[in-house]
Short mmCIF file of C-alpha atoms and ligand atoms in Angstrom, two decimals:
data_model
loop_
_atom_site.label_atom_id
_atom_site.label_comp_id
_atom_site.label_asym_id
_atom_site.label_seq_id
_atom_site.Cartn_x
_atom_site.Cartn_y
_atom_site.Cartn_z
CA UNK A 15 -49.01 -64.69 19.04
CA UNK A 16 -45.65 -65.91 19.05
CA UNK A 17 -44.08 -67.29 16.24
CA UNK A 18 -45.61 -70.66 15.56
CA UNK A 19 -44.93 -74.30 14.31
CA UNK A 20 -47.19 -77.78 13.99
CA UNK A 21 -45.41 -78.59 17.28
CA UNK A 22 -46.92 -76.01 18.90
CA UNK A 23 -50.35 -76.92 18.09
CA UNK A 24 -52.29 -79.37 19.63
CA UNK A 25 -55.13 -80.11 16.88
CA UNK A 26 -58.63 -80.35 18.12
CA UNK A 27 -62.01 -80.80 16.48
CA UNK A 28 -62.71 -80.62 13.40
CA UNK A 29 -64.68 -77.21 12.59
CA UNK A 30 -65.53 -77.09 8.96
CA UNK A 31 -64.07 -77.76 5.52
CA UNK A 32 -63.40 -75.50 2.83
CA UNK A 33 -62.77 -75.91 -1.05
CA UNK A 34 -59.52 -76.26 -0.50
CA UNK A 35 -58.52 -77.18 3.14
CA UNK A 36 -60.04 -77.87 6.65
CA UNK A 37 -60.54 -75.76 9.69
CA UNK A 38 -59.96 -77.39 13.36
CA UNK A 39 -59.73 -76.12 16.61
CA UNK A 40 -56.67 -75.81 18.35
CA UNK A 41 -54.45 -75.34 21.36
CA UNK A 42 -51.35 -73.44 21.61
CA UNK A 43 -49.66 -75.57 24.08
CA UNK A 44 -47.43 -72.98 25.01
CA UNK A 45 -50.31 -70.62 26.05
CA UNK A 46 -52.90 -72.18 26.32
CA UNK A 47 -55.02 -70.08 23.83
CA UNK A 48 -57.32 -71.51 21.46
CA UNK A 49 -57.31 -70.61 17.73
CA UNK A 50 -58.84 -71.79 14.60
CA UNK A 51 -56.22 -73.50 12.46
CA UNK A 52 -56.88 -73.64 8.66
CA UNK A 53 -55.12 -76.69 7.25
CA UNK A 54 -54.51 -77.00 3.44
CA UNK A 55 -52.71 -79.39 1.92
CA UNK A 56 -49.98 -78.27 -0.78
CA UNK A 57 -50.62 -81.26 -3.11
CA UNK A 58 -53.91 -80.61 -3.51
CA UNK A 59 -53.49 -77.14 -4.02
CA UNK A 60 -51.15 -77.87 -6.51
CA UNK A 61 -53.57 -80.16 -8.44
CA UNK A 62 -56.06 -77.97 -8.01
CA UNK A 63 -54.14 -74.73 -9.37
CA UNK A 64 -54.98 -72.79 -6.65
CA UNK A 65 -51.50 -71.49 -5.71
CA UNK A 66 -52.53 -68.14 -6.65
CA UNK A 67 -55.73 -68.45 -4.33
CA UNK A 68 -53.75 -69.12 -1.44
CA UNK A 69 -51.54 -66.76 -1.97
CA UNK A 70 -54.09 -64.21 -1.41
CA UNK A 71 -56.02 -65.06 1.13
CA UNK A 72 -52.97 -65.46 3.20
CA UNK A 73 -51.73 -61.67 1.59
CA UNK A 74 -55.60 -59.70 2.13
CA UNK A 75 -55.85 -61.45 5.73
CA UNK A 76 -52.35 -60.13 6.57
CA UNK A 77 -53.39 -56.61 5.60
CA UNK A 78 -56.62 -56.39 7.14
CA UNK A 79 -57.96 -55.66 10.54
CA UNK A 80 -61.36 -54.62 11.40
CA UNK A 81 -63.69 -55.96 14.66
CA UNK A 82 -65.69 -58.28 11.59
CA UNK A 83 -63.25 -60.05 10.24
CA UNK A 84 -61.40 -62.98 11.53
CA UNK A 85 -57.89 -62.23 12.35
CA UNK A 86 -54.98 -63.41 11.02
CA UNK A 87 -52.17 -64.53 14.12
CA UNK A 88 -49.90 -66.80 12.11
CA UNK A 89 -49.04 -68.69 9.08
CA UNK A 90 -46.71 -71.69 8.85
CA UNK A 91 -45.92 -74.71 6.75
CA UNK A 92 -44.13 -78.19 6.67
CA UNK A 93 -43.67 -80.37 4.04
CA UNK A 94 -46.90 -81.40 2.86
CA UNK A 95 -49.33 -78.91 4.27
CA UNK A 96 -49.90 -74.97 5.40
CA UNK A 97 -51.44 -73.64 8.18
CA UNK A 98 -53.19 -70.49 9.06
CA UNK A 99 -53.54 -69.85 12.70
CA UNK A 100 -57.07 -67.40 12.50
CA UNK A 101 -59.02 -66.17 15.70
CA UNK A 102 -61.41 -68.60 16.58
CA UNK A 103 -65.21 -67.82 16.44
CA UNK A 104 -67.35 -70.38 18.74
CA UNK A 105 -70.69 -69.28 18.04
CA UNK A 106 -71.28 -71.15 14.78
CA UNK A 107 -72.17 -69.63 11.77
CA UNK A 108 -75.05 -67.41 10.54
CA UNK A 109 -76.66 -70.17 8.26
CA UNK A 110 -76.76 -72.42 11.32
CA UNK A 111 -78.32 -69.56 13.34
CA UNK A 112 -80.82 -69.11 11.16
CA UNK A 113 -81.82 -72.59 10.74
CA UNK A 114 -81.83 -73.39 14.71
CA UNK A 115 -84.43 -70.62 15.03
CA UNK A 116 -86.19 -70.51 11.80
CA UNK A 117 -86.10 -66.05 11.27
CA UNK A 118 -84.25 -64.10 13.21
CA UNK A 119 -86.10 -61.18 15.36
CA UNK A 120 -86.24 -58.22 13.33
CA UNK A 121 -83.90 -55.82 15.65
CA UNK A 122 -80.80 -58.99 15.52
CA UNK A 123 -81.01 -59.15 11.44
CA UNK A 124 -80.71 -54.99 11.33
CA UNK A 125 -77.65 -55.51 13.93
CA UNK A 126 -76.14 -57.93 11.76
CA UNK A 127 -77.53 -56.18 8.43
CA UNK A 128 -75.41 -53.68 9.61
CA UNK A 129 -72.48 -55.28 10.44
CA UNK A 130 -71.81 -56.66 7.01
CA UNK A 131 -72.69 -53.12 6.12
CA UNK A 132 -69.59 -51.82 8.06
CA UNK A 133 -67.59 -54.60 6.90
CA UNK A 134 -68.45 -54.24 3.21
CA UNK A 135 -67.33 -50.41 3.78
CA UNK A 136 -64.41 -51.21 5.43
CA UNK A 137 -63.34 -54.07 1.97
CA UNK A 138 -64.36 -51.08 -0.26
CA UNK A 139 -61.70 -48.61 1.28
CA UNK A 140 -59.09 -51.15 1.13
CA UNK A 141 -60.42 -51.73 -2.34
CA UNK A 142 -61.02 -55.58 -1.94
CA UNK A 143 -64.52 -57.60 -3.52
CA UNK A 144 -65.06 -60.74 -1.22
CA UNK A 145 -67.37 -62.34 -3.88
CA UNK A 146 -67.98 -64.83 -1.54
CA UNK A 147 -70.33 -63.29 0.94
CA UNK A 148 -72.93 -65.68 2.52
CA UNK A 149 -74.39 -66.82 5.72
CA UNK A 150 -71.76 -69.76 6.17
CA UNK A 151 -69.17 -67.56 5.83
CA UNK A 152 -70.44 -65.21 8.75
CA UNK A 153 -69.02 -66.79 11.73
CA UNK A 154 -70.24 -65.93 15.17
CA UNK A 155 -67.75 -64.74 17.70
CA UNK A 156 -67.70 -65.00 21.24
CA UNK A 157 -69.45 -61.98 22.02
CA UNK A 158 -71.78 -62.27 19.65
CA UNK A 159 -70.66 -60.31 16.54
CA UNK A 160 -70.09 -61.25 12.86
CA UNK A 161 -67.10 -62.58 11.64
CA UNK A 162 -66.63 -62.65 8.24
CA UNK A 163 -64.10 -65.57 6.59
CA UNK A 164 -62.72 -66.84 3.39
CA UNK A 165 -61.03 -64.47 1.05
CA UNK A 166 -59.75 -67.03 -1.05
CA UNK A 167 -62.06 -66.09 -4.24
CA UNK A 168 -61.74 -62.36 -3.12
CA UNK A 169 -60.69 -60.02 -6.17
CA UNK A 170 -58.73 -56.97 -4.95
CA UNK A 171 -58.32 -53.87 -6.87
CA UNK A 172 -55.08 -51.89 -4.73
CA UNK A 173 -51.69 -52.39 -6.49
CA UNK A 174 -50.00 -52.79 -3.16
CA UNK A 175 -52.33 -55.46 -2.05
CA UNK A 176 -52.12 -57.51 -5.38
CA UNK A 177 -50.07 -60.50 -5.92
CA UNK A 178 -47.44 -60.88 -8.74
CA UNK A 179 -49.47 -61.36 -12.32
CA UNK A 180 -50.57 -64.67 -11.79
CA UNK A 181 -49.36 -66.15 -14.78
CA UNK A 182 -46.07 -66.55 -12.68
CA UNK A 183 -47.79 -66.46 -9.17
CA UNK A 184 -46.45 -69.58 -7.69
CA UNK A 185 -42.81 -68.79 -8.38
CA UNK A 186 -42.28 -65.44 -6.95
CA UNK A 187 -45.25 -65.30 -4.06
CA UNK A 188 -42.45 -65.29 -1.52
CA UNK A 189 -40.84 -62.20 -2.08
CA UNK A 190 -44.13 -60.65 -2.80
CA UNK A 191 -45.37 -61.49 0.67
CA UNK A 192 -42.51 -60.11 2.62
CA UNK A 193 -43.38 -57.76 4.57
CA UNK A 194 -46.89 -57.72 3.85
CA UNK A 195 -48.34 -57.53 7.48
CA UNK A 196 -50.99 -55.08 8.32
CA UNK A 197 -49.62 -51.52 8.77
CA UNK A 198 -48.56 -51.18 12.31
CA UNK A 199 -49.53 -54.68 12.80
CA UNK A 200 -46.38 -56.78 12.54
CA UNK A 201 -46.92 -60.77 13.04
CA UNK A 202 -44.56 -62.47 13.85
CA UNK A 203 -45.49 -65.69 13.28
CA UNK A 204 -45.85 -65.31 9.49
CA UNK A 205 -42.10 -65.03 9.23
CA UNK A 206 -41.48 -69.03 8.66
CA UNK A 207 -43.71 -69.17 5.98
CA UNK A 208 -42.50 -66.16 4.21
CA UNK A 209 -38.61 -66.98 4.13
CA UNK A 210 -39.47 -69.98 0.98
CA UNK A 211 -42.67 -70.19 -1.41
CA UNK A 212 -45.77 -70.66 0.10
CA UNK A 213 -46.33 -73.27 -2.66
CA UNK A 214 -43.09 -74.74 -4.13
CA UNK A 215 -43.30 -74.16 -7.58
CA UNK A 216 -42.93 -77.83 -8.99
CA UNK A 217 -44.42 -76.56 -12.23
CA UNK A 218 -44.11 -74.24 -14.84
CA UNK A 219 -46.38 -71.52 -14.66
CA UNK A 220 -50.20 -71.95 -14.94
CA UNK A 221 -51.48 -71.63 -18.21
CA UNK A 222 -54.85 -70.03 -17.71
CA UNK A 223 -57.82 -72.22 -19.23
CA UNK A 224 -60.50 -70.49 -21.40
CA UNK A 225 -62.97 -67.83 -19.89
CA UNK A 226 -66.63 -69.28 -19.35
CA UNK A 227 -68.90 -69.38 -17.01
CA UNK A 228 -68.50 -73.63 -16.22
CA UNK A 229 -64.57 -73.41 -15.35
CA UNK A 230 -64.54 -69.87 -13.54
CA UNK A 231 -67.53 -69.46 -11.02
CA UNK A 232 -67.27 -71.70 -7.84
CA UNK A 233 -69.22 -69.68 -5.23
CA UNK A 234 -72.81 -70.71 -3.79
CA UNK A 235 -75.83 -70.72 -5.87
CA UNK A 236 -78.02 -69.08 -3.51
CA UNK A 237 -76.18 -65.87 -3.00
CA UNK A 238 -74.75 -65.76 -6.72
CA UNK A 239 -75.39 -62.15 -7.98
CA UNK A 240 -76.64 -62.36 -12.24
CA UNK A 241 -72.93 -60.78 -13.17
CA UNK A 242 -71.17 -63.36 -11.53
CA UNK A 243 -73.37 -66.07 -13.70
CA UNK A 244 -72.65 -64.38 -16.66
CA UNK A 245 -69.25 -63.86 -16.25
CA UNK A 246 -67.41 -64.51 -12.63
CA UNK A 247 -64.60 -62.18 -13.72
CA UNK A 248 -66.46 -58.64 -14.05
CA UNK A 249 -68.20 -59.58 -10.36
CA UNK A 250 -66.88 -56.70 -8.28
CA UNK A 251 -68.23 -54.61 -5.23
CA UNK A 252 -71.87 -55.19 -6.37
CA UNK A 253 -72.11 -58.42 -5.95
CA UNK A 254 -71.53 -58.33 -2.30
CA UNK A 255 -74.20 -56.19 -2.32
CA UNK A 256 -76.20 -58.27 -4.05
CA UNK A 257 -75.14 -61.26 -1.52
CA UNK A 258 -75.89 -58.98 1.29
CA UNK A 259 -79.65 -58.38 -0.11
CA UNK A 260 -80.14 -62.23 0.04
CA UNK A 261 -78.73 -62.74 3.40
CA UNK A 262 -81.01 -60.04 4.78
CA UNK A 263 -84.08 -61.51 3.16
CA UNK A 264 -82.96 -64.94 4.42
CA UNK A 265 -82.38 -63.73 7.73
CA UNK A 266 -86.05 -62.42 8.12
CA UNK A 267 -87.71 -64.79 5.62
CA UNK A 268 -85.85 -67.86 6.59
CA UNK A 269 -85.25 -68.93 3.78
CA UNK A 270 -83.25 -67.75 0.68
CA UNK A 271 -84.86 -65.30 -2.05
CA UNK A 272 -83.78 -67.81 -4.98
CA UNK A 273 -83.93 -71.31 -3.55
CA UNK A 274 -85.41 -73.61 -5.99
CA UNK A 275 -85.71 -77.13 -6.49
CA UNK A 276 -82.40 -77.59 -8.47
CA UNK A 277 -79.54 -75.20 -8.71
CA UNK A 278 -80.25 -74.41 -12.81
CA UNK A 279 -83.99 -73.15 -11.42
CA UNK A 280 -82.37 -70.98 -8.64
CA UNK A 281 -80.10 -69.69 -11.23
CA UNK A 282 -83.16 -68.85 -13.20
CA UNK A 283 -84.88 -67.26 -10.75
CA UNK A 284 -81.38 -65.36 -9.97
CA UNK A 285 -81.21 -63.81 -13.57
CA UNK A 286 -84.98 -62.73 -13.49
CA UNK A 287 -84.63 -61.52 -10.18
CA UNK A 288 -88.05 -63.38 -9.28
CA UNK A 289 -88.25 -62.87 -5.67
CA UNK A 290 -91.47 -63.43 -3.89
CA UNK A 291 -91.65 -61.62 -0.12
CA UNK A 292 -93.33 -63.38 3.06
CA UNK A 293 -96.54 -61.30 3.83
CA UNK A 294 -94.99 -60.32 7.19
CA UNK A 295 -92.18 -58.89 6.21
CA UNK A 296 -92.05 -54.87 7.22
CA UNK A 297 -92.07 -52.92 4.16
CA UNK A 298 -88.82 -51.05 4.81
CA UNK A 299 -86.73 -54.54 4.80
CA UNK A 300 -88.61 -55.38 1.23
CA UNK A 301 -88.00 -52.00 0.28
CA UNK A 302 -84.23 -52.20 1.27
CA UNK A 303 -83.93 -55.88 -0.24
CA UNK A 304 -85.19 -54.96 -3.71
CA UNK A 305 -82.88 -52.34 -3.69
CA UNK A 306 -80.07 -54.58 -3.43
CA UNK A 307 -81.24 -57.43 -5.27
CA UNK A 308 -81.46 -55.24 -8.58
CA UNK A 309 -79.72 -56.65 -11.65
CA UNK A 310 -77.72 -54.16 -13.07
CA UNK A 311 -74.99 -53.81 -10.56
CA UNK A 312 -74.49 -50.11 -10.40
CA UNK A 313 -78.04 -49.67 -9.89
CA UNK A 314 -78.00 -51.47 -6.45
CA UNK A 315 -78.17 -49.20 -3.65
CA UNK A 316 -74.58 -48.34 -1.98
CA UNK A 317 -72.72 -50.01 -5.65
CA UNK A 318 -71.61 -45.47 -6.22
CA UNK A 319 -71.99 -44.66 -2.29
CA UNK A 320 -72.27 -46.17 0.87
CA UNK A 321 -73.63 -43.67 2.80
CA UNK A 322 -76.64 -44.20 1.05
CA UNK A 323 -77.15 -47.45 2.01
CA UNK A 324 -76.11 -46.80 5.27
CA UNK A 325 -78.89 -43.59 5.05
CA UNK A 326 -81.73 -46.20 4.42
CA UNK A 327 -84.78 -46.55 6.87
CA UNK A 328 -84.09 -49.87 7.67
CA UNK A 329 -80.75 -48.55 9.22
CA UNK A 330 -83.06 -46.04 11.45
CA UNK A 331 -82.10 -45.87 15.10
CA UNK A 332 -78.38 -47.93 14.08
CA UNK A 333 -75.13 -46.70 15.38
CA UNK A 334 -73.10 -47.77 12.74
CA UNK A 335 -69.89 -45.73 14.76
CA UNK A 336 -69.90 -47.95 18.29
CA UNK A 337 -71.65 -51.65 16.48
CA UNK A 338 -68.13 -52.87 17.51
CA UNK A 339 -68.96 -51.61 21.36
CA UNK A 340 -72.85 -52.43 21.39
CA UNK A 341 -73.92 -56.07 22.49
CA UNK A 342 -75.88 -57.35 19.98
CA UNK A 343 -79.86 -58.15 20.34
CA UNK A 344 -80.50 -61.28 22.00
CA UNK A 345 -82.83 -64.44 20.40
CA UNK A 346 -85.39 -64.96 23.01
N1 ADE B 22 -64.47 -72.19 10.56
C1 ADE B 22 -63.70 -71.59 9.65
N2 ADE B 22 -62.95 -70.64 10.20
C2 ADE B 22 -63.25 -70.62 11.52
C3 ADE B 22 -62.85 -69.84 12.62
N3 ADE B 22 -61.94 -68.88 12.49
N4 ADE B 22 -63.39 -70.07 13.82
C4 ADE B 22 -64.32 -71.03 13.94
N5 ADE B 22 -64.75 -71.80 12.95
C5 ADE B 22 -64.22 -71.60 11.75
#
């Protein structure tokens, strides 16, 4: 894509809101190709403290390029908001999937099962958490694969893909993000928003409230691995894992493994790890969800290796090498 600005944009529908900005469709008029524009609004961002937040998600989607995650063409900004131009995935999203047809066939959740499996090897080499990991934010794209989305609450581990220390993360995020385009992978439309601060830094640095678990976890109950209840900043690798074990067993169960009547029970339910499996579901999936959904983190199975998840029955008869190339199963 070309470099990019508002004018250039023709904004369409709305497609879905985020904790910190909204997602529309859009037009580039000068093309003609349709993208996905994330709008957020630098106010709010600013009242919100999430400067830092921003800042990353903008950095880890730069940097990152695999078939299951949503690209990154573009980032801009104007006075009052920024924009990031992402590949647009029609098909919806996974939760909606799985609620239009109640469980998925068996053969689609392995394809997808293994999708995030790819994916989730893929974050681990480039050293990045996405501690966000659930159905919503598993978009489908036009041909049918997973998409994943929202790195905003993503923890990443690789000096060179970490931000400044964000005690002072506002102020110098522009001449961190120089320059930080995927290897091989210039875009040239993030140039306008790198030459001044993403966020302007009306204020002095933010001075970081208290640890505990009210003011520091913001993810979804339902997918929340025990760690991340106990303390959201020790949540690494394993709790994807653990958000992947959900997703599968919601993807053949139809439900979620911890959905209660109020969030407190399903965060009950969460730290016992009282799951309950549908009589019809095939023993290897149990087998393979209760070896995610354990609750010591680097007991869960692929937390040391992936391989090994990768190696379990469940996977039998998956081509984890061509998923990219294979046209996934269709719902009858
Ligand atoms: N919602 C959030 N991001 C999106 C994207 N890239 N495509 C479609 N819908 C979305």
């Amino acid at each position: 894509m070309e470099s990019c600005s508002r004018a250039d944009l023709e904004l369409g529908s709305l497609l879905g809101e985020g904790s910190l900005g909204k997602v529309y469709r859009t037009r580039d008029k000068r093309t003609n190709e349709e993208y996905a524009v994330k709008v957020l609004e630098k106010r709010y961002i600013l009242q919100q403290q999430k400067q830092a937040s921003v800042v990353q998600e903008r950095r880890l989607l730069s940097a990152l390029n695999h078939p299951n995650i949503v690209q990154l063409y573009s980032s801009f900004q104007d006075d009052r908001f920024l924009y990031f131009v992402l590949e647009l995935a029609k098909g919806g999203d996974l939760g909606d999937q799985i609620k239009r047809v109640g469980r998925l066939p068996y053969e689609l959740a392995q394809f997808y099962a293994a999708e995030v499996v790819k994916v989730l090897e893929y974050l681990r080499e480039k050293q990045i958490a996405h501690r966000d990991l659930k159905p919503e934010n598993l978009l489908i794209g036009d041909n049918g694969h997973l998409k994943l989305i929202d790195f905003d609450g993503a923890k990443c581990f690789a000096p060179a893909l970490q931000g400044p220390p964000s005690s002072s993360s506002s102020r110098s995020s522009s001449s961190r993000e120089t320059g930080q385009a995927s290897p091989g992978q210039p875009r040239s439309g993030d140039s306008s928003m790198t030459s001044s601060p993403v966020v302007p830094s009306r204020r002095p640095p933010a001075v970081r409230k208290p640890r505990s678990r009210a003011n520091t976890w913001v993810g979804t109950a339902q997918y929340v691995s025990p760690e991340m209840l106990e303390d959201n900043d020790i949540a690494s690798y394993p709790s994807d894992l653990w958000a992947l074990g959900c997703i599968l067993y919601q993807m053949l169960a139809g439900c979620p493994p911890f959905k209660a009547e109020t969030e407190f029970l399903t965060f009950q339910r969460i730290c016992r790890c009282d799951i309950a499996f549908p009589n019809d579901m095939p023993a290897v999936a149990r087998d393979l969800v209760s070896q995610l959904l354990v609750v010591d983190p680097q007991r869960r199975l692929g937390s040391k290796d992936m391989d090994r998840l990768k190696s379990h029955p469940f996977f039998d008869g998956v081509e984890f090498d061509t998923l990219p190339a294979q046209t996934p199963p269709k719902i009858e």
